[in-house]
Coordinates of C-alpha atoms in Angstrom, one line a residue:
Chain A
X1 CA 74.7 104.5 172.8
X2 CA 74.4 106.5 169.5
X3 CA 75.9 103.5 167.9
X4 CA 73.2 101.1 169.1
X5 CA 70.5 103.6 167.9
X6 CA 72.1 103.7 164.7
X7 CA 72.4 100.0 164.3
X8 CA 68.6 99.5 165.0
X9 CA 67.8 102.1 162.6
X10 CA 69.7 100.2 159.9
X11 CA 68.2 96.9 160.9
X12 CA 64.8 98.2 160.8
X13 CA 65.7 99.8 157.3
X14 CA 67.0 96.4 156.0
X15 CA 63.8 94.6 156.8
X16 CA 61.6 97.3 154.9
X17 CA 64.1 97.3 152.1
X18 CA 63.7 93.3 151.8
X19 CA 59.9 94.0 151.9
X20 CA 60.2 96.4 149.0
X21 CA 62.4 94.3 147.0
X22 CA 59.8 91.4 147.2
X23 CA 57.0 93.7 146.1
X24 CA 59.1 95.0 143.0
X25 CA 60.2 91.5 142.2
X26 CA 56.7 90.0 142.3
X27 CA 55.6 92.8 139.9
X28 CA 58.5 92.0 137.6
X29 CA 60.2 95.6 137.9
X30 CA 64.1 96.0 137.8
X31 CA 65.0 98.7 140.3
X32 CA 68.1 100.8 140.4
X33 CA 69.0 103.3 143.3
X34 CA 70.8 106.1 141.4
X35 CA 73.2 108.0 143.7
X36 CA 75.8 110.9 143.3
X37 CA 77.1 114.2 144.8
X38 CA 74.7 117.2 144.1
X39 CA 75.0 118.2 140.5
X40 CA 76.8 115.5 139.0
X41 CA 74.1 114.7 136.6
X42 CA 71.5 112.1 137.9
X43 CA 68.4 113.8 136.5
X44 CA 70.4 114.4 133.1
X45 CA 71.3 110.9 133.0
X46 CA 67.9 109.9 133.6
X47 CA 66.3 112.1 130.9
X48 CA 69.0 110.7 128.5
X49 CA 68.3 107.1 129.6
X50 CA 64.5 107.6 129.2
X51 CA 64.8 109.1 125.7
X52 CA 67.1 106.3 124.5
X53 CA 65.0 103.4 126.1
X54 CA 61.5 104.4 126.4
X55 CA 60.4 102.6 123.3
X56 CA 62.3 99.3 124.7
X57 CA 61.4 99.5 128.4
X58 CA 58.5 100.7 130.5
X59 CA 60.3 103.2 133.0
X60 CA 59.1 104.7 136.1
X61 CA 60.9 107.2 138.3
X62 CA 61.0 108.2 142.1
X63 CA 62.6 111.4 142.8
X64 CA 64.2 111.9 146.1
X65 CA 65.0 115.5 147.0
X66 CA 65.3 117.5 150.4
X67 CA 62.6 120.0 149.1
X68 CA 61.1 121.2 145.8
X69 CA 59.8 119.2 142.7
X70 CA 62.1 120.5 140.0
X71 CA 63.5 117.0 139.0
X72 CA 60.0 115.4 138.8
X73 CA 58.7 118.2 136.6
X74 CA 61.7 117.5 134.3
X75 CA 61.0 113.8 134.3
X76 CA 57.2 114.3 134.0
X77 CA 57.8 116.1 130.6
X78 CA 59.1 113.0 129.1
X79 CA 55.7 111.1 129.8
X80 CA 56.8 108.7 132.3
X81 CA 55.3 107.9 135.7
X82 CA 57.1 109.8 138.5
X83 CA 56.7 110.2 141.9
X84 CA 58.2 113.0 144.2
X85 CA 59.7 112.3 147.7
X86 CA 60.7 115.4 149.8
X87 CA 62.8 114.1 152.7
X88 CA 62.1 117.5 154.6
X89 CA 65.8 117.8 155.5
X90 CA 67.0 114.1 155.6
X91 CA 70.2 113.5 153.6
X92 CA 69.2 110.0 152.0
X93 CA 66.2 108.1 151.1
X94 CA 65.4 105.1 153.2
X95 CA 63.2 101.9 152.6
X96 CA 60.2 103.4 154.6
X97 CA 60.1 106.5 152.3
X98 CA 59.9 104.2 149.4
X99 CA 57.6 101.8 150.8
X100 CA 55.2 104.7 151.5
X101 CA 55.0 105.8 147.8
X102 CA 54.7 102.3 146.1
X103 CA 50.9 102.5 146.0
X104 CA 51.5 105.6 143.8
X105 CA 53.4 103.8 141.3
X106 CA 51.9 101.6 138.4
X107 CA 54.1 98.7 139.2
X108 CA 52.5 96.2 137.0
X109 CA 53.1 98.6 133.7
X110 CA 56.8 98.9 134.5
X111 CA 59.9 97.2 133.6
X112 CA 62.2 99.4 135.2
X113 CA 62.1 101.8 138.3
X114 CA 64.8 104.3 138.8
X115 CA 65.1 105.9 142.3
X116 CA 66.9 109.1 142.2
X117 CA 68.4 109.7 145.6
X118 CA 69.4 112.9 147.4
X119 CA 72.6 114.2 146.0
X120 CA 74.9 113.3 148.6
X121 CA 78.1 111.2 148.2
X122 CA 78.1 109.7 151.6
X123 CA 75.1 108.6 153.4
X124 CA 72.6 107.1 150.5
X125 CA 75.3 104.3 150.2
X126 CA 74.4 103.3 153.8
X127 CA 70.8 102.7 153.1
X128 CA 69.1 99.9 151.1
X129 CA 65.8 100.9 149.5
X130 CA 64.8 97.7 147.9
X131 CA 67.0 98.0 144.8
X132 CA 68.4 95.3 142.6
X133 CA 71.5 97.4 142.0
X134 CA 73.0 100.8 143.0
X135 CA 74.4 103.0 140.3
X136 CA 76.6 106.0 140.9
X137 CA 77.3 109.1 138.9
X138 CA 80.6 111.1 139.2
X139 CA 81.1 114.3 137.4
X140 CA 84.7 114.8 136.2
X141 CA 84.6 118.5 137.4
X142 CA 84.6 116.8 141.0
X143 CA 88.1 115.7 140.4
X144 CA 90.0 112.3 140.3
X145 CA 90.5 112.2 144.1
X146 CA 86.8 111.2 145.0
X147 CA 87.0 107.3 145.0
X148 CA 89.7 107.3 147.7
X149 CA 87.8 109.9 149.5
X150 CA 84.5 108.6 149.4
X151 CA 85.0 104.8 149.3
X152 CA 81.8 103.3 150.5
X153 CA 79.6 104.7 147.6
X154 CA 82.1 103.2 145.1
X155 CA 82.3 99.7 146.9
X156 CA 78.4 99.7 146.9
X157 CA 77.8 100.5 143.5
X158 CA 77.4 97.9 140.7
X159 CA 78.0 100.7 138.1
X160 CA 79.9 103.9 137.9
X161 CA 78.9 106.6 135.3
X162 CA 81.9 109.0 134.7
X163 CA 79.7 112.0 133.4
X164 CA 80.4 115.4 131.9
X165 CA 83.6 113.9 129.8
X166 CA 82.9 117.0 127.4
X167 CA 84.7 119.1 129.9
X168 CA 87.7 117.0 130.0
X169 CA 89.8 119.6 127.7
X170 CA 89.1 122.2 130.3
X171 CA 89.9 120.4 133.7
X172 CA 93.0 119.0 135.2
X173 CA 91.6 115.8 135.8
X174 CA 93.0 112.3 135.3
X175 CA 90.0 109.9 134.3
X176 CA 92.4 106.9 134.4
X177 CA 93.1 107.4 138.1
X178 CA 89.4 107.5 138.8
X179 CA 88.9 104.1 137.0
X180 CA 91.9 102.6 138.6
X181 CA 91.1 103.9 142.0
X182 CA 87.2 102.9 141.8
X183 CA 88.4 99.3 140.6
X184 CA 90.8 98.8 143.4
X185 CA 87.9 99.5 146.0
X186 CA 85.5 97.3 143.8
X187 CA 87.0 95.0 141.1
X188 CA 83.6 94.1 139.8
X189 CA 82.3 97.8 139.2
X190 CA 81.1 98.6 135.6
X191 CA 82.3 101.6 134.4
X192 CA 80.8 104.1 131.6
X193 CA 82.4 107.3 130.4
X194 CA 79.9 109.5 128.9
X195 CA 78.4 113.0 128.3
X196 CA 74.8 113.6 129.0
X197 CA 75.3 116.8 127.1
X198 CA 76.9 115.5 123.8
X199 CA 75.3 112.2 123.9
X200 CA 78.8 110.6 123.6
X201 CA 79.1 107.2 125.3
X202 CA 75.5 107.0 126.4
X203 CA 74.6 103.9 124.0
X204 CA 77.0 101.7 125.8
X205 CA 75.1 102.6 129.3
X206 CA 71.6 102.1 127.7
X207 CA 72.5 98.8 125.9
X208 CA 74.0 97.2 129.1
X209 CA 71.0 98.5 131.0
X210 CA 68.7 96.9 128.5
X211 CA 70.4 93.5 128.9
X212 CA 70.1 93.5 132.7
X213 CA 66.1 94.2 132.6
X214 CA 65.4 91.8 129.5
Chain B
X1 CA 61.8 108.2 169.1
X2 CA 64.4 109.1 166.5
X3 CA 63.7 112.6 166.8
X4 CA 64.1 112.9 170.5
X5 CA 67.6 111.0 169.9
X6 CA 68.6 113.2 167.1
X7 CA 67.6 116.4 169.3
X8 CA 69.7 115.1 172.2
X9 CA 72.7 114.7 170.1
X10 CA 72.2 118.3 168.5
X11 CA 72.0 119.7 172.1
X12 CA 75.1 118.1 173.1
X13 CA 76.8 119.2 170.0
X14 CA 75.8 122.8 170.5
X15 CA 77.2 122.7 174.2
X16 CA 80.6 121.4 173.0
X17 CA 80.5 123.9 170.1
X18 CA 79.9 126.8 172.6
X19 CA 83.0 125.5 174.4
X20 CA 85.1 125.5 171.5
X21 CA 84.3 128.8 170.4
X22 CA 85.1 130.3 173.9
X23 CA 88.6 128.4 173.5
X24 CA 89.0 130.0 170.0
X25 CA 87.7 133.4 171.2
X26 CA 90.3 133.4 174.2
X27 CA 93.0 132.5 171.9
X28 CA 92.1 135.6 169.4
X29 CA 91.5 133.1 166.4
X30 CA 88.8 133.7 164.1
X31 CA 87.2 130.3 162.9
X32 CA 85.6 129.7 159.6
X33 CA 83.6 126.3 158.9
X34 CA 84.3 125.6 155.2
X35 CA 81.7 123.5 153.5
X36 CA 80.6 122.3 150.2
X37 CA 79.6 119.3 147.9
X38 CA 82.4 116.9 147.1
X39 CA 84.8 118.4 144.5
X40 CA 83.4 122.2 144.6
X41 CA 86.9 123.2 145.4
X42 CA 87.3 123.7 149.2
X43 CA 90.9 122.4 149.3
X44 CA 92.0 124.6 146.3
X45 CA 90.2 127.6 147.9
X46 CA 92.3 127.1 151.1
X47 CA 95.5 126.8 149.0
X48 CA 94.5 130.1 147.0
X49 CA 93.5 131.6 150.2
X50 CA 96.7 130.8 152.2
X51 CA 99.0 131.8 149.3
X52 CA 97.1 135.4 149.0
X53 CA 97.2 135.9 152.8
X54 CA 100.0 134.0 154.6
X55 CA 102.2 137.1 154.9
X56 CA 99.3 139.1 156.5
X57 CA 97.8 136.5 158.7
X58 CA 98.8 133.3 160.5
X59 CA 96.7 130.6 159.3
X60 CA 96.0 127.2 160.7
X61 CA 93.8 124.4 159.1
X62 CA 91.9 121.3 160.2
X63 CA 91.0 119.1 157.2
X64 CA 87.8 116.9 157.8
X65 CA 87.6 113.6 155.6
X66 CA 85.9 110.4 155.9
X67 CA 89.2 108.7 155.3
X68 CA 92.6 109.4 153.9
X69 CA 95.1 112.6 154.3
X70 CA 95.4 113.7 150.6
X71 CA 94.2 117.3 151.8
X72 CA 96.3 117.7 154.9
X73 CA 99.5 116.7 152.6
X74 CA 98.4 119.4 150.1
X75 CA 98.0 122.2 152.9
X76 CA 101.3 120.9 154.8
X77 CA 103.1 121.7 151.7
X78 CA 102.2 125.4 152.0
X79 CA 103.9 125.7 155.6
X80 CA 100.9 126.2 157.5
X81 CA 99.9 124.1 160.7
X82 CA 97.3 121.5 159.8
X83 CA 95.6 118.6 161.7
X84 CA 93.5 115.8 159.7
X85 CA 90.4 114.5 161.1
X86 CA 89.2 111.2 159.8
X87 CA 85.6 110.7 160.5
X88 CA 85.6 107.0 159.7
X89 CA 82.3 107.2 157.7
X90 CA 80.5 110.0 159.2
X91 CA 79.3 112.5 156.8
X92 CA 80.1 115.8 158.8
X93 CA 82.4 117.3 161.4
X94 CA 81.0 117.7 164.8
X95 CA 82.0 120.0 167.7
X96 CA 83.4 116.9 169.7
X97 CA 85.7 115.9 166.9
X98 CA 86.9 119.6 166.9
X99 CA 87.4 119.6 170.5
X100 CA 89.6 116.4 170.5
X101 CA 92.2 118.1 168.2
X102 CA 92.4 121.5 169.6
X103 CA 95.4 120.5 171.7
X104 CA 97.1 119.7 168.4
X105 CA 96.9 123.3 167.2
X106 CA 99.2 126.0 168.1
X107 CA 96.2 128.4 168.9
X108 CA 98.3 131.0 170.4
X109 CA 100.1 131.7 167.2
X110 CA 97.2 131.9 165.0
X111 CA 94.8 134.5 163.5
X112 CA 92.5 132.6 161.3
X113 CA 91.7 128.6 161.7
X114 CA 89.9 127.2 158.8
X115 CA 87.9 123.8 159.3
X116 CA 87.5 122.3 156.1
X117 CA 84.4 119.9 156.4
X118 CA 83.5 116.5 154.9
X119 CA 82.3 117.2 151.3
X120 CA 78.4 117.3 151.7
X121 CA 75.8 119.8 150.9
X122 CA 73.6 118.7 153.4
X123 CA 74.5 117.3 156.9
X124 CA 77.4 119.6 157.8
X125 CA 75.0 122.6 157.8
X126 CA 73.1 121.2 160.8
X127 CA 76.3 120.9 163.0
X128 CA 78.1 123.9 164.7
X129 CA 81.7 123.2 165.5
X130 CA 82.7 126.6 167.2
X131 CA 83.2 128.6 164.1
X132 CA 82.7 132.3 163.9
X133 CA 81.3 132.0 160.5
X134 CA 80.2 129.2 157.9
X135 CA 81.4 129.8 154.4
X136 CA 80.2 127.5 151.5
X137 CA 81.8 126.8 148.0
X138 CA 79.4 125.9 145.2
X139 CA 81.1 124.7 141.8
X140 CA 79.2 126.3 138.9
X141 CA 79.5 122.7 137.3
X142 CA 77.0 121.6 140.0
X143 CA 74.4 123.7 138.2
X144 CA 72.0 126.6 139.2
X145 CA 69.2 124.6 140.9
X146 CA 71.4 123.8 144.0
X147 CA 70.3 126.8 146.3
X148 CA 66.6 125.9 146.0
X149 CA 67.3 122.2 146.4
X150 CA 69.8 122.3 149.4
X151 CA 68.5 125.5 151.1
X152 CA 69.8 125.0 154.7
X153 CA 73.5 125.2 153.7
X154 CA 72.9 128.5 151.9
X155 CA 70.6 129.9 154.8
X156 CA 73.4 128.9 157.3
X157 CA 76.4 130.6 155.5
X158 CA 77.7 134.1 155.7
X159 CA 79.4 133.7 152.6
X160 CA 79.0 131.9 149.1
X161 CA 82.1 131.4 146.9
X162 CA 80.9 130.6 143.4
X163 CA 84.0 128.8 142.1
X164 CA 85.3 127.3 138.9
X165 CA 83.9 130.3 136.8
X166 CA 86.6 129.5 134.3
X167 CA 84.3 126.9 133.1
X168 CA 81.3 129.0 132.4
X169 CA 81.8 129.1 128.6
X170 CA 81.4 125.4 128.5
X171 CA 78.4 125.1 130.9
X172 CA 74.7 125.8 130.5
X173 CA 74.6 127.5 133.9
X174 CA 72.9 130.6 134.9
X175 CA 75.1 132.4 137.7
X176 CA 72.5 135.2 138.0
X177 CA 70.0 132.7 139.0
X178 CA 72.4 131.1 141.7
X179 CA 72.7 134.5 143.2
X180 CA 69.2 135.4 143.1
X181 CA 68.0 132.2 144.7
X182 CA 70.8 132.3 147.3
X183 CA 69.9 135.9 148.3
X184 CA 66.2 134.9 148.4
X185 CA 67.1 132.2 151.0
X186 CA 69.6 134.5 152.9
X187 CA 69.4 138.1 152.1
X188 CA 72.7 138.9 154.0
X189 CA 74.9 136.3 152.3
X190 CA 77.9 137.7 150.9
X191 CA 78.7 136.3 147.4
X192 CA 82.1 136.0 145.6
X193 CA 82.5 134.9 142.1
X194 CA 85.8 133.4 141.4
X195 CA 88.2 130.7 139.8
X196 CA 90.9 129.2 142.1
X197 CA 92.4 127.7 138.7
X198 CA 92.8 131.1 136.9
X199 CA 92.9 133.4 140.1
X200 CA 90.2 135.7 138.8
X201 CA 88.1 137.0 141.6
X202 CA 90.2 135.8 144.4
X203 CA 91.4 139.2 145.6
X204 CA 87.9 140.4 146.4
X205 CA 87.4 137.2 148.6
X206 CA 90.8 137.5 150.3
X207 CA 90.6 141.3 151.1
X208 CA 86.9 140.7 152.6
X209 CA 88.4 137.8 154.7
X210 CA 91.3 140.2 156.0
X211 CA 88.9 142.9 157.1
X212 CA 87.0 140.4 159.3
X213 CA 90.0 139.0 160.8
X214 CA 91.8 142.3 161.4

């Protein structure tokens, strides 16, 4: 019973996600669904990415949070269009939530739209929202056991950003194990190691992103 | 429609949670539902707690993970009874999952049962499992904006463990803001600051726990 309901919800979501994707594609906008655990650094990555690419690409952002507008305020300071979605309790964004805010975005002026999902390493991976690509962030402070414990997110993501590498000397974390286990789950996943705080490694990420969207 | 279904699922869960709680209470076992984001340190806290209290209390553990048995293997090494639940994708434990493994636990021999939930700062807070108390862990590496962004977990928890305080010199994190915002959401929440790695602050937590279960 529960399974049938869940399956219907996922099917309806898939239909709206395809509609969103057609709208984004018609407007010539490349769309990233950005996911991670709470506090892995999605918004910091966005700030760093916007700072690095805003002269090359016109970027817009959708911020997904259960409540509050902290992240939208942070992004708005950088002078790019941002729309805040509050899920009101729901643990992930779905295609319908995105569909409803599309009219609030200047799509025709954008090259790249980043949708920052709710901080959650589980549920967001199950819901397409109309993206071209899913990207996930993992903070090394979360530990090296995460790929094998939360496999779906690693399997669904086209790129993995291993963030907060500046903390490496102070943690017992095996970054090679993170990479090895991620690749065992998803052999085509593209992996970047960086620190949004120090800036180390950010160039490789932004350069790659630029090749995808040009 | 979705709301009605969700409401029925929650009602059914509540009923089974009450049944679990009666079983635990009849056996004289105090039960903690331990929750956090992925990688905040639930299993490390459990290891530290067991090391500090195992001569004073008979402790048992239920490990909840989407997949794998890493955490149960870690706990088993400490010589306490442990049962692993794999949710197979589900992002939280529910009362029925707990009900099904109760026969696998030597309840009559236990004083304290800790149920380690799936790493997720959102969904587990919505589901009672039959616990006496919810306890949450927040790693300071997650940042000081978490209470206001994920309020339900802070509202539902009787205690907040602020973990990884050894990383404090290397992070731009305002621990006082975490405490202030947590107390604004939940004025009765009991807050502990500690490091499972260095052991600092652990005694206050284990002493408090011992007073609750004696």
